Amino acid sequence: MLKRTCLATAILLGVAALANGLFMLASPVNWYFAVPGVTTTGPFNQHFLRDIGLIFLFVGTAFLVGTARPTWRVALWSAASLWLCGHALFHFWEVAVGICGPSALVRDFAAVTLPALISAVLALWSVSERGVRPGKESAATA
């Protein structure tokens, strides 16, 4: 049951990231004005939004491919989680240094912090499910 839940969650996260990335690439202006709070982070920059859109495509692909290819799961989900967690931590940093008010964390929780937390849980689960232990060979690779 846990495995099915984790895989389903990874699929959902992957599809959401792909959809977000495609929206950013296909219509950066509409994305910029559609996502709450984005307009307060700086002026519209089509190149920057499309760069980030590509990252979301890679993140979404990593979760979907990792779901289908268990031997690649730890690496793909961990890499995607590192970016999502770094992105969330950057939002916390902006509040800590006064760029944004604390209300930005509440506003951004569902789109930034929650996916980062979910991705971290999925990456940790993929490590434990594979039996990978630091300094030890996993049962799958032995």
PDB file of C-alpha atoms in Angstrom:
ATOM      1  CA  MET A   1       0.000   0.000   0.000  1.00  0.00           C
ATOM      2  CA  LEU A   2       2.797   2.458   0.865  1.00  0.00           C
ATOM      3  CA  LYS A   3       4.587   1.731  -2.403  1.00  0.00           C
ATOM      4  CA  ARG A   4       1.432   2.358  -4.451  1.00  0.00           C
ATOM      5  CA  THR A   5       0.768   5.594  -2.577  1.00  0.00           C
ATOM      6  CA  CYS A   6       4.325   6.829  -3.145  1.00  0.00           C
ATOM      7  CA  LEU A   7       4.258   5.936  -6.828  1.00  0.00           C
ATOM      8  CA  ALA A   8       0.853   7.587  -7.316  1.00  0.00           C
ATOM      9  CA  THR A   9       2.072  10.693  -5.507  1.00  0.00           C
ATOM     10  CA  ALA A  10       5.186  10.805  -7.693  1.00  0.00           C
ATOM     11  CA  ILE A  11       3.017  10.563 -10.798  1.00  0.00           C
ATOM     12  CA  LEU A  12       0.810  13.403  -9.558  1.00  0.00           C
ATOM     13  CA  LEU A  13       3.844  15.547  -8.701  1.00  0.00           C
ATOM     14  CA  GLY A  14       5.437  14.736 -12.059  1.00  0.00           C
ATOM     15  CA  VAL A  15       2.332  15.604 -14.059  1.00  0.00           C
ATOM     16  CA  ALA A  16       1.865  18.861 -12.110  1.00  0.00           C
ATOM     17  CA  ALA A  17       5.492  19.867 -12.689  1.00  0.00           C
ATOM     18  CA  LEU A  18       5.234  19.043 -16.397  1.00  0.00           C
ATOM     19  CA  ALA A  19       2.006  21.042 -16.714  1.00  0.00           C
ATOM     20  CA  ASN A  20       3.559  24.014 -14.931  1.00  0.00           C
ATOM     21  CA  GLY A  21       6.693  23.821 -17.083  1.00  0.00           C
ATOM     22  CA  LEU A  22       4.696  23.579 -20.298  1.00  0.00           C
ATOM     23  CA  PHE A  23       2.569  26.569 -19.260  1.00  0.00           C
ATOM     24  CA  MET A  24       5.715  28.576 -18.484  1.00  0.00           C
ATOM     25  CA  LEU A  25       7.238  27.692 -21.862  1.00  0.00           C
ATOM     26  CA  ALA A  26       4.135  28.090 -23.992  1.00  0.00           C
ATOM     27  CA  SER A  27       2.744  31.260 -22.447  1.00  0.00           C
ATOM     28  CA  PRO A  28       5.145  32.941 -20.036  1.00  0.00           C
ATOM     29  CA  VAL A  29       3.139  36.191 -19.926  1.00  0.00           C
ATOM     30  CA  ASN A  30      -0.074  34.388 -19.007  1.00  0.00           C
ATOM     31  CA  TRP A  31       1.790  32.264 -16.431  1.00  0.00           C
ATOM     32  CA  TYR A  32       3.336  35.408 -14.908  1.00  0.00           C
ATOM     33  CA  PHE A  33      -0.051  37.038 -14.378  1.00  0.00           C
ATOM     34  CA  ALA A  34      -1.961  33.839 -13.478  1.00  0.00           C
ATOM     35  CA  VAL A  35       0.159  32.649 -10.545  1.00  0.00           C
ATOM     36  CA  PRO A  36      -0.598  34.562  -7.335  1.00  0.00           C
ATOM     37  CA  GLY A  37       2.318  36.601  -6.016  1.00  0.00           C
ATOM     38  CA  VAL A  38       4.588  36.229  -9.035  1.00  0.00           C
ATOM     39  CA  THR A  39       4.088  39.821 -10.166  1.00  0.00           C
ATOM     40  CA  THR A  40       5.424  41.043  -6.808  1.00  0.00           C
ATOM     41  CA  THR A  41       8.748  39.234  -7.263  1.00  0.00           C
ATOM     42  CA  GLY A  42      10.052  41.425 -10.069  1.00  0.00           C
ATOM     43  CA  PRO A  43       9.344  42.509 -13.613  1.00  0.00           C
ATOM     44  CA  PHE A  44       8.294  40.075 -16.311  1.00  0.00           C
ATOM     45  CA  ASN A  45      11.294  38.319 -17.886  1.00  0.00           C
ATOM     46  CA  GLN A  46      10.342  35.883 -20.646  1.00  0.00           C
ATOM     47  CA  HIS A  47      13.796  34.308 -20.869  1.00  0.00           C
ATOM     48  CA  PHE A  48      13.976  33.663 -17.117  1.00  0.00           C
ATOM     49  CA  LEU A  49      10.471  32.173 -16.997  1.00  0.00           C
ATOM     50  CA  ARG A  50      11.264  29.833 -19.861  1.00  0.00           C
ATOM     51  CA  ASP A  51      14.526  28.786 -18.156  1.00  0.00           C
ATOM     52  CA  ILE A  52      12.544  27.865 -15.043  1.00  0.00           C
ATOM     53  CA  GLY A  53       9.913  26.193 -17.227  1.00  0.00           C
ATOM     54  CA  LEU A  54      12.634  23.889 -18.558  1.00  0.00           C
ATOM     55  CA  ILE A  55      13.631  23.031 -14.999  1.00  0.00           C
ATOM     56  CA  PHE A  56      10.031  22.099 -14.201  1.00  0.00           C
ATOM     57  CA  LEU A  57       9.969  19.880 -17.302  1.00  0.00           C
ATOM     58  CA  PHE A  58      13.069  18.086 -16.030  1.00  0.00           C
ATOM     59  CA  VAL A  59      11.615  17.760 -12.510  1.00  0.00           C
ATOM     60  CA  GLY A  60       8.343  16.342 -13.840  1.00  0.00           C
ATOM     61  CA  THR A  61      10.148  13.969 -16.169  1.00  0.00           C
ATOM     62  CA  ALA A  62      12.389  12.805 -13.323  1.00  0.00           C
ATOM     63  CA  PHE A  63       9.390  11.829 -11.190  1.00  0.00           C
ATOM     64  CA  LEU A  64       7.619  10.079 -14.050  1.00  0.00           C
ATOM     65  CA  VAL A  65      10.677   8.211 -15.323  1.00  0.00           C
ATOM     66  CA  GLY A  66      11.623   7.309 -11.741  1.00  0.00           C
ATOM     67  CA  THR A  67       8.164   5.831 -11.269  1.00  0.00           C
ATOM     68  CA  ALA A  68       8.568   3.640 -14.348  1.00  0.00           C
ATOM     69  CA  ARG A  69      12.275   2.775 -13.851  1.00  0.00           C
ATOM     70  CA  PRO A  70      12.945   1.659 -10.250  1.00  0.00           C
ATOM     71  CA  THR A  71      16.707   1.373 -10.813  1.00  0.00           C
ATOM     72  CA  TRP A  72      16.883   5.090 -11.663  1.00  0.00           C
ATOM     73  CA  ARG A  73      14.381   6.205  -9.013  1.00  0.00           C
ATOM     74  CA  VAL A  74      16.760   7.182  -6.201  1.00  0.00           C
ATOM     75  CA  ALA A  75      18.950   9.347  -8.433  1.00  0.00           C
ATOM     76  CA  LEU A  76      16.109  10.969 -10.365  1.00  0.00           C
ATOM     77  CA  TRP A  77      13.833  11.662  -7.420  1.00  0.00           C
ATOM     78  CA  SER A  78      16.721  12.887  -5.269  1.00  0.00           C
ATOM     79  CA  ALA A  79      17.911  15.306  -7.965  1.00  0.00           C
ATOM     80  CA  ALA A  80      14.390  16.641  -8.525  1.00  0.00           C
ATOM     81  CA  SER A  81      13.877  16.966  -4.776  1.00  0.00           C
ATOM     82  CA  LEU A  82      17.125  18.896  -4.368  1.00  0.00           C
ATOM     83  CA  TRP A  83      15.921  21.536  -6.790  1.00  0.00           C
ATOM     84  CA  LEU A  84      12.422  21.749  -5.311  1.00  0.00           C
ATOM     85  CA  CYS A  85      13.808  21.987  -1.758  1.00  0.00           C
ATOM     86  CA  GLY A  86      16.368  24.583  -2.811  1.00  0.00           C
ATOM     87  CA  HIS A  87      13.591  26.597  -4.419  1.00  0.00           C
ATOM     88  CA  ALA A  88      11.502  26.424  -1.235  1.00  0.00           C
ATOM     89  CA  LEU A  89      14.476  27.379   0.944  1.00  0.00           C
ATOM     90  CA  PHE A  90      15.090  30.362  -1.320  1.00  0.00           C
ATOM     91  CA  HIS A  91      11.541  31.537  -0.595  1.00  0.00           C
ATOM     92  CA  PHE A  92      12.237  31.242   3.144  1.00  0.00           C
ATOM     93  CA  TRP A  93      15.498  33.183   2.672  1.00  0.00           C
ATOM     94  CA  GLU A  94      13.612  35.992   0.914  1.00  0.00           C
ATOM     95  CA  VAL A  95      11.391  36.324   3.986  1.00  0.00           C
ATOM     96  CA  ALA A  96      14.350  36.089   6.378  1.00  0.00           C
ATOM     97  CA  VAL A  97      16.184  38.987   4.702  1.00  0.00           C
ATOM     98  CA  GLY A  98      13.072  41.136   4.282  1.00  0.00           C
ATOM     99  CA  ILE A  99      12.511  40.851   0.534  1.00  0.00           C
ATOM    100  CA  CYS A 100       9.027  39.408   1.164  1.00  0.00           C
ATOM    101  CA  GLY A 101       6.769  39.390   4.179  1.00  0.00           C
ATOM    102  CA  PRO A 102       5.860  36.184   6.055  1.00  0.00           C
ATOM    103  CA  SER A 103       2.499  36.134   4.266  1.00  0.00           C
ATOM    104  CA  ALA A 104       4.390  35.092   1.104  1.00  0.00           C
ATOM    105  CA  LEU A 105       5.175  31.740   2.755  1.00  0.00           C
ATOM    106  CA  VAL A 106       1.488  31.123   3.370  1.00  0.00           C
ATOM    107  CA  ARG A 107       0.570  32.222  -0.164  1.00  0.00           C
ATOM    108  CA  ASP A 108       3.303  30.063  -1.728  1.00  0.00           C
ATOM    109  CA  PHE A 109       2.900  27.001   0.506  1.00  0.00           C
ATOM    110  CA  ALA A 110       0.805  24.858  -1.846  1.00  0.00           C
ATOM    111  CA  ALA A 111       2.891  25.600  -4.938  1.00  0.00           C
ATOM    112  CA  VAL A 112       6.399  25.787  -3.450  1.00  0.00           C
ATOM    113  CA  THR A 113       6.862  24.366   0.043  1.00  0.00           C
ATOM    114  CA  LEU A 114       4.421  21.450  -0.134  1.00  0.00           C
ATOM    115  CA  PRO A 115       5.873  19.994  -3.367  1.00  0.00           C
ATOM    116  CA  ALA A 116       9.355  20.309  -1.838  1.00  0.00           C
ATOM    117  CA  LEU A 117       8.284  18.441   1.302  1.00  0.00           C
ATOM    118  CA  ILE A 118       6.512  15.770  -0.722  1.00  0.00           C
ATOM    119  CA  SER A 119       9.521  15.343  -3.013  1.00  0.00           C
ATOM    120  CA  ALA A 120      11.855  14.974  -0.027  1.00  0.00           C
ATOM    121  CA  VAL A 121       9.618  12.285   1.473  1.00  0.00           C
ATOM    122  CA  LEU A 122       9.467  10.484  -1.876  1.00  0.00           C
ATOM    123  CA  ALA A 123      13.249  10.650  -2.313  1.00  0.00           C
ATOM    124  CA  LEU A 124      13.813   9.311   1.212  1.00  0.00           C
ATOM    125  CA  TRP A 125      11.248   6.575   0.632  1.00  0.00           C
ATOM    126  CA  SER A 126      12.966   5.593  -2.639  1.00  0.00           C
ATOM    127  CA  VAL A 127      16.269   5.251  -0.785  1.00  0.00           C
ATOM    128  CA  SER A 128      14.749   3.101   1.963  1.00  0.00           C
ATOM    129  CA  GLU A 129      12.710   1.048  -0.507  1.00  0.00           C
ATOM    130  CA  ARG A 130      15.801   0.268  -2.523  1.00  0.00           C
ATOM    131  CA  GLY A 131      17.747  -0.669   0.588  1.00  0.00           C
ATOM    132  CA  VAL A 132      20.498   1.878  -0.032  1.00  0.00           C
ATOM    133  CA  ARG A 133      22.557   2.609   3.072  1.00  0.00           C
ATOM    134  CA  PRO A 134      25.481   5.016   3.188  1.00  0.00           C
ATOM    135  CA  GLY A 135      28.733   3.070   2.989  1.00  0.00           C
ATOM    136  CA  LYS A 136      26.984  -0.197   2.130  1.00  0.00           C
ATOM    137  CA  GLU A 137      26.050  -1.796  -1.143  1.00  0.00           C
ATOM    138  CA  SER A 138      22.314  -2.192  -1.658  1.00  0.00           C
ATOM    139  CA  ALA A 139      20.734  -5.583  -2.049  1.00  0.00           C
ATOM    140  CA  ALA A 140      19.690  -4.548  -5.563  1.00  0.00           C
ATOM    141  CA  THR A 141      23.279  -3.909  -6.672  1.00  0.00           C
ATOM    142  CA  ALA A 142      24.967  -6.762  -4.787  1.00  0.00           C
TER     143      ALA A 142
END
